[in-house]
Amino acid sequence: MSSPSQPITIPRALFVFSLLYGGLAVLAGVLGTKLASLGHWPILGDLAVESGIFAFLLLVVLSSAVAELYGQAVANRLVRYGFIPLIVSMVLLTVVIRVAPPAPFWSDQDAFARLLGQGARMQFAGLCSYGISQTLNVYLFSRLAGGLGSGGSGKLLMVRAWIASLLSQVVDTVIFITISFYGTVEANGQPMPIGTIMEGQIVSKLILSTIMVPPFIWLFVRLGRRLDN
């Protein structure tokens, strides 16, 4: 007789973080339909950012926390598995908007499609920018720790996470905006000013990375160690 298979043991923190990661990956796209104001800044002027960045920065924090606790290879697998909820949500939204007919008494179809519907080009841009920027974030975070394959040492945790998030967010913005808007025109027929769009988005994301990433990486690593203990 064959022996019963051994149960697979997953660290409690990794299980919880993976669930949260998948949910935030989907939520980032939904929140991105709203532009949030960051207020008026000296020299910089009025800054605004798509609201999905709040969820996306938490993805950055979670992947960095997993790299710190379980190593770069595990964090890279988390990023790759993140494509699953992203693609499934894109397919379901497309089906609901374009295939499933609205109920006769429901009058918000146009608003729903306008807010949550994305063209194939923008969806492709989102997948590319997500995969490349998150992988880069994990790589930079791990390299700054000395390339430790089985987790970080805890030294300069917040600084490493901050630097990795800054660089990865610049790459994310450049990739997404270039793929989404290169070669397109505005309503007045002028070429889309992708350089101006990039500049504003990069500055806004760098500010938010500086505010959010250091305290949250400290919190999630501490929470992860407590869950596992």
Coordinates of N, CA and C in Angstrom, one line a residue:
M1 N 0.8 -1.2 0.0 CA 0.0 0.0 0.0 C 0.9 1.2 0.0
S2 N 0.4 2.2 -0.7 CA 1.2 3.5 -0.7 C 0.9 4.3 0.5
S3 N 2.0 4.9 1.0 CA 1.8 5.7 2.2 C 1.1 7.0 2.0
P4 N 0.3 7.5 2.9 CA -0.4 8.7 2.7 C 0.6 9.9 2.5
S5 N 0.2 10.8 1.6 CA 1.0 11.9 1.3 C 1.2 12.8 2.5
Q6 N 2.3 13.4 2.6 CA 2.6 14.3 3.7 C 1.9 15.6 3.5
P7 N 1.3 16.2 4.5 CA 0.7 17.5 4.3 C 1.7 18.6 4.0
I8 N 1.3 19.6 3.2 CA 2.2 20.7 2.8 C 2.1 21.7 3.9
T9 N 3.2 22.1 4.5 CA 3.2 23.1 5.6 C 3.6 24.5 5.0
I10 N 2.7 25.4 5.2 CA 3.0 26.8 4.7 C 3.1 27.7 5.9
P11 N 4.1 28.5 6.0 CA 4.2 29.4 7.2 C 2.9 30.3 7.2
R12 N 2.4 30.5 8.4 CA 1.2 31.2 8.6 C 1.3 32.6 8.0
A13 N 2.4 33.3 8.2 CA 2.5 34.7 7.7 C 2.5 34.7 6.1
L14 N 3.2 33.7 5.5 CA 3.2 33.6 4.1 C 1.8 33.4 3.5
F15 N 1.0 32.5 4.2 CA -0.3 32.2 3.8 C -1.2 33.5 3.8
V16 N -1.1 34.2 5.0 CA -1.9 35.4 5.1 C -1.5 36.5 4.1
F17 N -0.2 36.7 4.0 CA 0.3 37.7 3.0 C -0.1 37.4 1.6
S18 N -0.1 36.1 1.2 CA -0.4 35.7 -0.1 C -1.9 36.0 -0.4
L19 N -2.8 35.8 0.6 CA -4.2 36.1 0.4 C -4.4 37.6 0.2
L20 N -3.7 38.4 1.1 CA -3.8 39.8 1.0 C -3.2 40.3 -0.3
Y21 N -2.1 39.7 -0.8 CA -1.5 40.2 -2.0 C -2.4 40.0 -3.2
G22 N -3.1 38.8 -3.3 CA -4.0 38.6 -4.4 C -5.1 39.6 -4.4
G23 N -5.7 39.8 -3.2 CA -6.8 40.8 -3.2 C -6.4 42.2 -3.5
L24 N -5.2 42.6 -3.1 CA -4.7 44.0 -3.4 C -4.4 44.1 -4.9
A25 N -3.9 43.0 -5.5 CA -3.6 43.1 -6.9 C -4.8 43.4 -7.7
V26 N -6.0 42.8 -7.4 CA -7.2 43.1 -8.0 C -7.7 44.5 -7.7
L27 N -7.7 44.9 -6.4 CA -8.2 46.1 -5.9 C -7.4 47.3 -6.5
A28 N -6.1 47.1 -6.8 CA -5.4 48.2 -7.4 C -6.0 48.7 -8.7
G29 N -6.4 47.8 -9.5 CA -7.0 48.2 -10.8 C -8.4 48.9 -10.6
V30 N -9.1 48.5 -9.6 CA -10.4 49.1 -9.3 C -10.2 50.5 -8.8
L31 N -9.3 50.7 -7.8 CA -9.1 52.0 -7.2 C -8.5 53.0 -8.3
G32 N -7.8 52.4 -9.3 CA -7.1 53.3 -10.2 C -8.1 54.1 -11.1
T33 N -9.4 53.9 -11.0 CA -10.3 54.6 -11.8 C -10.6 56.0 -11.2
K34 N -10.1 56.3 -10.0 CA -10.2 57.6 -9.4 C -8.9 58.3 -9.3
L35 N -8.8 59.6 -9.6 CA -7.6 60.4 -9.4 C -7.7 61.1 -8.1
A36 N -6.7 60.9 -7.2 CA -6.7 61.5 -5.9 C -5.8 62.7 -5.9
S37 N -6.2 63.7 -5.2 CA -5.3 64.9 -5.1 C -4.4 64.8 -3.9
L38 N -3.1 65.1 -4.1 CA -2.1 65.1 -3.1 C -1.9 66.5 -2.5
G39 N -2.7 67.5 -3.0 CA -2.6 68.8 -2.5 C -1.7 69.7 -3.3
H40 N -1.5 70.9 -2.8 CA -0.6 71.8 -3.5 C 0.8 71.8 -2.8
W41 N 1.9 71.6 -3.5 CA 3.2 71.6 -3.0 C 4.0 72.7 -3.5
P42 N 4.9 73.3 -2.6 CA 5.8 74.4 -3.1 C 6.6 73.9 -4.3
I43 N 6.8 74.7 -5.3 CA 7.6 74.5 -6.5 C 6.9 73.4 -7.4
L44 N 6.4 72.3 -6.8 CA 5.8 71.3 -7.6 C 4.4 71.6 -8.1
G45 N 3.7 72.4 -7.3 CA 2.3 72.8 -7.7 C 1.3 71.7 -7.2
D46 N 0.2 71.7 -7.9 CA -0.9 70.7 -7.6 C -0.5 69.3 -8.1
L47 N -0.5 68.3 -7.2 CA -0.2 67.0 -7.6 C -1.4 66.1 -7.4
A48 N -1.5 65.1 -8.4 CA -2.6 64.2 -8.4 C -2.0 62.8 -8.8
V49 N -2.7 61.7 -8.3 CA -2.2 60.4 -8.6 C -3.4 59.5 -8.7
E50 N -3.3 58.4 -9.6 CA -4.4 57.5 -9.6 C -4.4 56.7 -8.3
S51 N -5.6 56.5 -7.7 CA -5.7 55.9 -6.4 C -5.2 54.5 -6.3
G52 N -5.1 53.8 -7.4 CA -4.6 52.4 -7.3 C -3.2 52.3 -6.7
I53 N -2.4 53.5 -6.7 CA -1.1 53.4 -6.1 C -1.1 53.1 -4.7
F54 N -2.1 53.4 -3.9 CA -2.2 53.0 -2.5 C -2.2 51.5 -2.3
A55 N -2.9 50.8 -3.1 CA -2.9 49.3 -3.1 C -1.6 48.8 -3.7
F56 N -1.1 49.4 -4.8 CA 0.1 48.9 -5.4 C 1.3 49.1 -4.5
L57 N 1.4 50.1 -3.7 CA 2.5 50.3 -2.8 C 2.4 49.2 -1.7
L58 N 1.2 48.8 -1.3 CA 1.1 47.7 -0.4 C 1.6 46.4 -1.0
L59 N 1.4 46.2 -2.3 CA 2.0 45.1 -3.0 C 3.5 45.1 -2.9
V60 N 4.0 46.3 -3.1 CA 5.5 46.5 -3.0 C 6.0 46.1 -1.6
V61 N 5.3 46.5 -0.6 CA 5.6 46.3 0.8 C 5.5 44.8 1.1
L62 N 4.5 44.1 0.6 CA 4.3 42.7 0.9 C 5.3 41.9 0.2
S63 N 5.6 42.2 -1.1 CA 6.7 41.4 -1.7 C 8.0 41.6 -1.1
S64 N 8.3 42.8 -0.6 CA 9.6 43.0 0.1 C 9.6 42.3 1.5
A65 N 8.4 42.3 2.2 CA 8.4 41.6 3.4 C 8.6 40.1 3.3
V66 N 8.0 39.5 2.2 CA 8.2 38.1 1.9 C 9.6 37.8 1.6
A67 N 10.3 38.7 0.8 CA 11.7 38.5 0.5 C 12.5 38.6 1.8
E68 N 12.2 39.5 2.7 CA 12.9 39.6 4.0 C 12.7 38.3 4.9
L69 N 11.5 37.8 4.9 CA 11.2 36.7 5.8 C 11.6 35.3 5.2
Y70 N 11.4 35.2 3.8 CA 11.5 33.8 3.2 C 12.5 33.8 2.1
G71 N 13.1 34.9 1.7 CA 14.0 34.9 0.6 C 13.5 35.4 -0.7
Q72 N 14.4 35.7 -1.6 CA 14.1 36.3 -2.9 C 13.3 35.4 -3.8
A73 N 13.6 34.1 -3.8 CA 13.0 33.1 -4.7 C 11.5 33.0 -4.3
V74 N 11.1 33.0 -3.0 CA 9.8 32.9 -2.6 C 9.0 34.2 -3.0
A75 N 9.6 35.3 -2.8 CA 9.0 36.6 -3.2 C 8.7 36.7 -4.7
N76 N 9.7 36.2 -5.5 CA 9.5 36.1 -6.9 C 8.3 35.3 -7.3
R77 N 8.1 34.1 -6.6 CA 7.0 33.3 -6.9 C 5.7 34.0 -6.5
L78 N 5.7 34.7 -5.5 CA 4.5 35.5 -5.1 C 4.1 36.5 -6.2
V79 N 5.1 37.2 -6.7 CA 4.9 38.1 -7.8 C 4.3 37.4 -9.0
R80 N 4.9 36.3 -9.4 CA 4.4 35.5 -10.5 C 2.9 35.0 -10.3
Y81 N 2.7 34.5 -9.1 CA 1.3 34.1 -8.9 C 0.3 35.2 -8.9
G82 N 0.8 36.5 -8.6 CA -0.1 37.6 -8.7 C -0.7 37.9 -10.0
F83 N -0.1 37.3 -11.1 CA -0.7 37.4 -12.4 C -2.0 36.7 -12.5
I84 N -2.2 35.7 -11.7 CA -3.5 34.9 -11.8 C -4.7 35.7 -11.4
P85 N -4.8 36.3 -10.2 CA -5.9 37.2 -9.9 C -6.1 38.4 -10.8
L86 N -4.9 38.9 -11.3 CA -5.0 40.0 -12.2 C -5.7 39.7 -13.5
I87 N -5.2 38.6 -14.1 CA -5.8 38.1 -15.4 C -7.2 37.7 -15.2
V88 N -7.5 36.9 -14.2 CA -8.9 36.5 -13.9 C -9.9 37.7 -13.8
S89 N -9.4 38.7 -13.0 CA -10.3 39.9 -12.8 C -10.5 40.6 -14.1
M90 N -9.5 40.7 -15.0 CA -9.6 41.4 -16.3 C -10.6 40.7 -17.2
V91 N -10.5 39.3 -17.2 CA -11.4 38.5 -18.0 C -12.8 38.7 -17.5
L92 N -13.0 38.6 -16.2 CA -14.4 38.7 -15.7 C -15.0 40.0 -15.9
L93 N -14.2 41.1 -15.7 CA -14.7 42.4 -16.0 C -15.1 42.6 -17.5
T94 N -14.3 42.1 -18.4 CA -14.6 42.2 -19.8 C -15.9 41.4 -20.1
V95 N -16.0 40.2 -19.5 CA -17.3 39.5 -19.8 C -18.5 40.2 -19.3
V96 N -18.4 40.7 -18.0 CA -19.5 41.4 -17.4 C -19.9 42.6 -18.2
I97 N -18.9 43.4 -18.7 CA -19.2 44.6 -19.4 C -19.6 44.4 -20.8
R98 N -19.0 43.5 -21.5 CA -19.2 43.3 -23.0 C -20.2 42.2 -23.3
V99 N -20.3 41.2 -22.5 CA -21.1 40.0 -22.9 C -22.4 39.9 -22.1
A100 N -22.3 40.0 -20.8 CA -23.5 39.9 -19.9 C -24.4 41.1 -20.1
P101 N -25.6 40.9 -20.6 CA -26.5 42.1 -20.8 C -27.0 42.7 -19.4
P102 N -27.1 44.0 -19.3 CA -27.6 44.5 -18.1 C -29.1 44.3 -17.9
A103 N -29.5 44.2 -16.6 CA -31.0 44.0 -16.3 C -31.8 45.2 -16.9
P104 N -33.0 45.0 -17.4 CA -33.8 46.0 -18.0 C -34.0 47.2 -17.1
F105 N -34.0 47.0 -15.8 CA -34.3 48.1 -14.8 C -33.1 48.8 -14.3
W106 N -31.9 48.3 -14.8 CA -30.6 48.9 -14.3 C -30.1 49.9 -15.3
S107 N -29.9 51.1 -14.9 CA -29.5 52.2 -15.8 C -28.1 52.7 -15.7
D108 N -27.2 51.9 -15.0 CA -25.9 52.4 -14.7 C -24.8 51.7 -15.5
Q109 N -25.2 51.0 -16.6 CA -24.3 50.2 -17.4 C -23.2 51.1 -18.0
D110 N -23.5 52.3 -18.6 CA -22.5 53.1 -19.2 C -21.5 53.6 -18.2
A111 N -22.0 54.0 -17.0 CA -21.1 54.5 -15.9 C -20.2 53.3 -15.4
F112 N -20.8 52.2 -15.3 CA -20.0 51.0 -14.9 C -18.9 50.7 -15.9
A113 N -19.2 50.7 -17.2 CA -18.3 50.4 -18.2 C -17.2 51.4 -18.3
R114 N -17.6 52.7 -18.1 CA -16.7 53.8 -18.2 C -15.6 53.7 -17.1
L115 N -16.1 53.4 -15.9 CA -15.2 53.4 -14.8 C -14.3 52.1 -14.7
L116 N -14.8 51.0 -15.0 CA -14.1 49.7 -14.8 C -13.6 49.1 -16.1
G117 N -14.1 49.6 -17.2 CA -13.7 49.0 -18.5 C -12.3 49.5 -18.9
Q118 N -11.4 48.7 -19.3 CA -10.1 49.1 -19.9 C -9.9 48.4 -21.2
G119 N -9.3 49.1 -22.1 CA -9.0 48.6 -23.4 C -7.9 47.5 -23.3
A120 N -7.7 46.7 -24.3 CA -6.7 45.7 -24.3 C -5.3 46.2 -24.2
R121 N -5.1 47.4 -24.8 CA -3.7 48.0 -24.7 C -3.4 48.4 -23.2
M122 N -4.3 49.0 -22.5 CA -4.1 49.4 -21.2 C -4.0 48.2 -20.2
Q123 N -4.7 47.2 -20.5 CA -4.6 45.9 -19.7 C -3.2 45.3 -19.9
F124 N -2.8 45.3 -21.1 CA -1.4 44.8 -21.4 C -0.4 45.6 -20.7
A125 N -0.5 46.9 -20.7 CA 0.4 47.8 -20.1 C 0.4 47.6 -18.6
G126 N -0.7 47.3 -18.0 CA -0.8 47.0 -16.6 C -0.1 45.7 -16.2
L127 N -0.2 44.7 -17.0 CA 0.4 43.4 -16.7 C 1.9 43.6 -16.9
C128 N 2.4 44.3 -17.9 CA 3.8 44.5 -18.1 C 4.5 45.3 -17.0
S129 N 3.8 46.4 -16.6 CA 4.4 47.3 -15.6 C 4.4 46.6 -14.2
Y130 N 3.3 45.8 -14.0 CA 3.2 45.1 -12.7 C 4.4 44.1 -12.6
G131 N 4.5 43.2 -13.6 CA 5.5 42.1 -13.5 C 6.9 42.6 -13.4
I132 N 7.3 43.6 -14.3 CA 8.6 44.1 -14.3 C 9.0 44.9 -13.1
S133 N 8.1 45.8 -12.6 CA 8.4 46.7 -11.5 C 8.4 45.9 -10.2
Q134 N 7.5 44.9 -10.0 CA 7.5 44.1 -8.8 C 8.7 43.2 -8.7
T135 N 9.1 42.6 -9.9 CA 10.3 41.8 -9.9 C 11.6 42.6 -9.6
L136 N 11.6 43.8 -10.2 CA 12.7 44.7 -9.9 C 12.8 45.1 -8.4
N137 N 11.6 45.4 -7.8 CA 11.6 45.7 -6.4 C 12.2 44.6 -5.6
V138 N 11.7 43.4 -5.8 CA 12.2 42.3 -5.0 C 13.7 42.1 -5.2
Y139 N 14.2 42.2 -6.5 CA 15.6 42.1 -6.8 C 16.5 43.2 -6.0
L140 N 16.0 44.4 -6.1 CA 16.8 45.5 -5.5 C 16.8 45.4 -4.0
F141 N 15.6 45.1 -3.4 CA 15.5 44.9 -2.0 C 16.4 43.8 -1.5
S142 N 16.5 42.7 -2.2 CA 17.3 41.6 -1.8 C 18.8 41.9 -2.0
R143 N 19.1 42.5 -3.1 CA 20.5 42.9 -3.4 C 21.1 43.8 -2.3
L144 N 20.3 44.8 -1.9 CA 20.7 45.7 -0.9 C 20.9 45.1 0.5
A145 N 20.3 43.9 0.6 CA 20.5 43.1 1.9 C 21.8 42.3 1.8
G146 N 22.4 42.3 0.6 CA 23.6 41.5 0.4 C 23.4 40.2 -0.3
G147 N 22.2 40.1 -1.0 CA 21.9 39.0 -1.8 C 21.6 37.7 -1.0
L148 N 21.1 37.8 0.2 CA 20.9 36.7 1.0 C 19.7 35.9 0.4
G149 N 19.9 34.6 0.1 CA 18.9 33.8 -0.6 C 17.8 33.3 0.3
S150 N 18.0 33.3 1.6 CA 17.0 32.7 2.5 C 16.4 33.7 3.4
G151 N 16.4 35.0 3.0 CA 15.8 36.0 3.8 C 16.9 37.1 4.2
G152 N 16.4 38.2 4.6 CA 17.3 39.3 5.0 C 17.7 39.3 6.4
S153 N 18.7 40.1 6.7 CA 19.2 40.2 8.1 C 18.5 41.2 9.0
G154 N 17.6 41.9 8.4 CA 16.9 43.0 9.2 C 17.6 44.3 9.2
K155 N 18.9 44.4 8.7 CA 19.6 45.6 8.8 C 19.1 46.6 7.7
L156 N 18.9 47.8 8.1 CA 18.5 48.9 7.2 C 17.2 48.5 6.5
L157 N 16.3 47.8 7.2 CA 15.1 47.3 6.5 C 14.3 48.4 5.8
M158 N 14.0 49.5 6.5 CA 13.2 50.5 6.0 C 13.9 51.3 4.9
V159 N 15.2 51.5 5.0 CA 16.0 52.1 3.9 C 16.0 51.3 2.7
R160 N 16.2 50.0 2.8 CA 16.3 49.1 1.6 C 14.9 49.1 0.9
A161 N 13.9 49.0 1.7 CA 12.5 49.0 1.1 C 12.2 50.3 0.4
W162 N 12.6 51.4 1.0 CA 12.4 52.7 0.4 C 13.1 52.9 -0.9
I163 N 14.4 52.6 -0.9 CA 15.1 52.7 -2.2 C 14.6 51.8 -3.3
A164 N 14.3 50.6 -2.9 CA 13.8 49.6 -3.9 C 12.4 50.1 -4.5
S165 N 11.6 50.6 -3.6 CA 10.3 51.1 -4.1 C 10.4 52.4 -4.9
L166 N 11.3 53.3 -4.6 CA 11.5 54.5 -5.4 C 11.9 54.1 -6.9
L167 N 12.9 53.3 -7.0 CA 13.3 52.9 -8.3 C 12.3 52.1 -9.1
S168 N 11.7 51.2 -8.4 CA 10.7 50.3 -9.1 C 9.4 51.1 -9.5
Q169 N 9.1 52.1 -8.8 CA 7.9 52.9 -9.1 C 8.2 53.8 -10.3
V170 N 9.4 54.3 -10.5 CA 9.8 55.0 -11.7 C 9.7 54.1 -12.9
V171 N 10.2 52.9 -12.8 CA 10.1 52.0 -13.9 C 8.7 51.6 -14.2
D172 N 7.9 51.4 -13.2 CA 6.5 51.1 -13.4 C 5.8 52.2 -14.2
T173 N 6.0 53.4 -13.8 CA 5.3 54.5 -14.4 C 5.7 54.7 -15.9
V174 N 7.0 54.6 -16.1 CA 7.5 54.7 -17.5 C 6.9 53.7 -18.4
I175 N 6.9 52.4 -17.9 CA 6.4 51.3 -18.7 C 4.9 51.5 -19.0
F176 N 4.2 51.7 -17.9 CA 2.7 51.8 -18.1 C 2.3 52.9 -19.0
I177 N 2.8 54.1 -18.8 CA 2.3 55.3 -19.5 C 2.8 55.2 -21.0
T178 N 4.0 54.7 -21.2 CA 4.5 54.5 -22.6 C 3.7 53.5 -23.4
I179 N 3.4 52.4 -22.8 CA 2.6 51.4 -23.5 C 1.2 51.9 -23.7
S180 N 0.6 52.5 -22.7 CA -0.8 53.0 -22.8 C -1.0 54.1 -23.7
F181 N -0.1 55.1 -23.8 CA -0.4 56.3 -24.5 C 0.5 56.7 -25.6
Y182 N 1.6 55.9 -25.8 CA 2.5 56.3 -26.9 C 1.8 56.2 -28.3
G183 N 1.9 57.3 -29.0 CA 1.3 57.4 -30.3 C -0.2 57.8 -30.3
T184 N -0.8 58.0 -29.2 CA -2.2 58.4 -29.1 C -2.2 59.9 -29.1
V185 N -3.4 60.5 -29.3 CA -3.6 61.9 -29.4 C -4.7 62.3 -28.4
E186 N -4.7 63.6 -28.1 CA -5.8 64.1 -27.2 C -7.0 64.5 -28.1
A187 N -8.1 64.9 -27.4 CA -9.3 65.2 -28.1 C -9.1 66.4 -29.1
N188 N -8.1 67.3 -28.8 CA -7.9 68.4 -29.8 C -6.9 68.0 -30.9
G189 N -6.5 66.7 -31.0 CA -5.7 66.3 -32.1 C -4.2 66.3 -31.8
Q190 N -3.8 66.9 -30.7 CA -2.4 67.0 -30.3 C -1.9 65.7 -29.7
P191 N -0.6 65.4 -29.9 CA -0.1 64.2 -29.4 C -0.2 64.2 -27.9
M192 N -0.4 63.0 -27.3 CA -0.6 62.8 -25.9 C 0.8 63.2 -25.2
P193 N 0.7 64.2 -24.2 CA 2.0 64.6 -23.6 C 2.5 63.6 -22.6
I194 N 3.0 62.5 -23.0 CA 3.3 61.4 -22.1 C 4.5 61.8 -21.1
G195 N 5.4 62.7 -21.6 CA 6.4 63.2 -20.7 C 5.9 63.9 -19.5
T196 N 4.9 64.8 -19.8 CA 4.3 65.6 -18.7 C 3.5 64.6 -17.8
I197 N 2.8 63.7 -18.3 CA 2.1 62.7 -17.5 C 3.0 61.9 -16.6
M198 N 4.1 61.5 -17.2 CA 5.1 60.7 -16.5 C 5.7 61.5 -15.3
E199 N 6.0 62.8 -15.6 CA 6.7 63.6 -14.6 C 5.8 63.8 -13.4
G200 N 4.5 64.1 -13.6 CA 3.6 64.3 -12.5 C 3.4 63.0 -11.7
Q201 N 3.2 61.9 -12.4 CA 3.0 60.6 -11.7 C 4.2 60.1 -11.0
I202 N 5.4 60.3 -11.5 CA 6.6 59.9 -10.9 C 6.8 60.7 -9.6
V203 N 6.6 62.0 -9.6 CA 6.8 62.8 -8.4 C 5.8 62.4 -7.4
S204 N 4.6 62.2 -7.8 CA 3.5 61.8 -6.8 C 3.8 60.5 -6.2
K205 N 4.3 59.5 -7.0 CA 4.5 58.2 -6.5 C 5.8 58.2 -5.6
L206 N 6.7 59.0 -5.9 CA 7.9 59.0 -5.0 C 7.6 59.6 -3.7
I207 N 6.7 60.6 -3.6 CA 6.3 61.2 -2.4 C 5.5 60.1 -1.5
L208 N 4.6 59.4 -2.2 CA 3.8 58.4 -1.5 C 4.7 57.2 -1.0
S209 N 5.7 56.9 -1.8 CA 6.6 55.8 -1.5 C 7.4 56.2 -0.2
T210 N 7.8 57.4 -0.1 CA 8.5 57.9 1.0 C 7.7 57.9 2.3
I211 N 6.4 58.2 2.1 CA 5.5 58.3 3.3 C 5.0 56.9 3.7
M212 N 4.7 56.0 2.8 CA 4.1 54.7 3.1 C 5.0 53.6 3.3
V213 N 6.0 53.4 2.5 CA 6.8 52.2 2.4 C 7.6 51.9 3.7
P214 N 8.4 52.9 4.2 CA 9.2 52.6 5.4 C 8.4 52.1 6.6
P215 N 7.3 52.8 7.0 CA 6.6 52.3 8.2 C 5.9 51.0 7.9
F216 N 5.3 50.8 6.7 CA 4.6 49.6 6.4 C 5.5 48.4 6.3
I217 N 6.7 48.5 5.8 CA 7.6 47.4 5.7 C 8.0 46.9 7.1
W218 N 8.2 47.9 8.0 CA 8.5 47.5 9.4 C 7.4 46.8 10.0
L219 N 6.1 47.3 9.8 CA 4.9 46.7 10.3 C 4.7 45.3 9.8
F220 N 4.8 45.1 8.5 CA 4.5 43.7 8.0 C 5.6 42.7 8.3
V221 N 6.9 43.1 8.4 CA 7.9 42.2 8.8 C 7.7 41.8 10.2
R222 N 7.4 42.7 11.0 CA 7.2 42.5 12.5 C 5.9 41.6 12.6
L223 N 4.9 41.9 11.9 CA 3.7 41.1 11.9 C 3.9 39.6 11.4
G224 N 4.7 39.5 10.4 CA 5.0 38.2 9.8 C 5.8 37.3 10.8
R225 N 6.8 37.9 11.5 CA 7.5 37.2 12.5 C 6.6 36.8 13.7
R226 N 5.7 37.6 14.0 CA 4.8 37.3 15.1 C 3.9 36.2 14.7
L227 N 3.3 36.2 13.5 CA 2.4 35.2 13.1 C 3.1 33.8 13.0
D228 N 4.4 33.8 12.5 CA 5.1 32.6 12.4 C 5.5 32.0 13.8
N229 N 5.7 32.9 14.8 CA 6.1 32.4 16.1 C 4.9 32.0 16.9

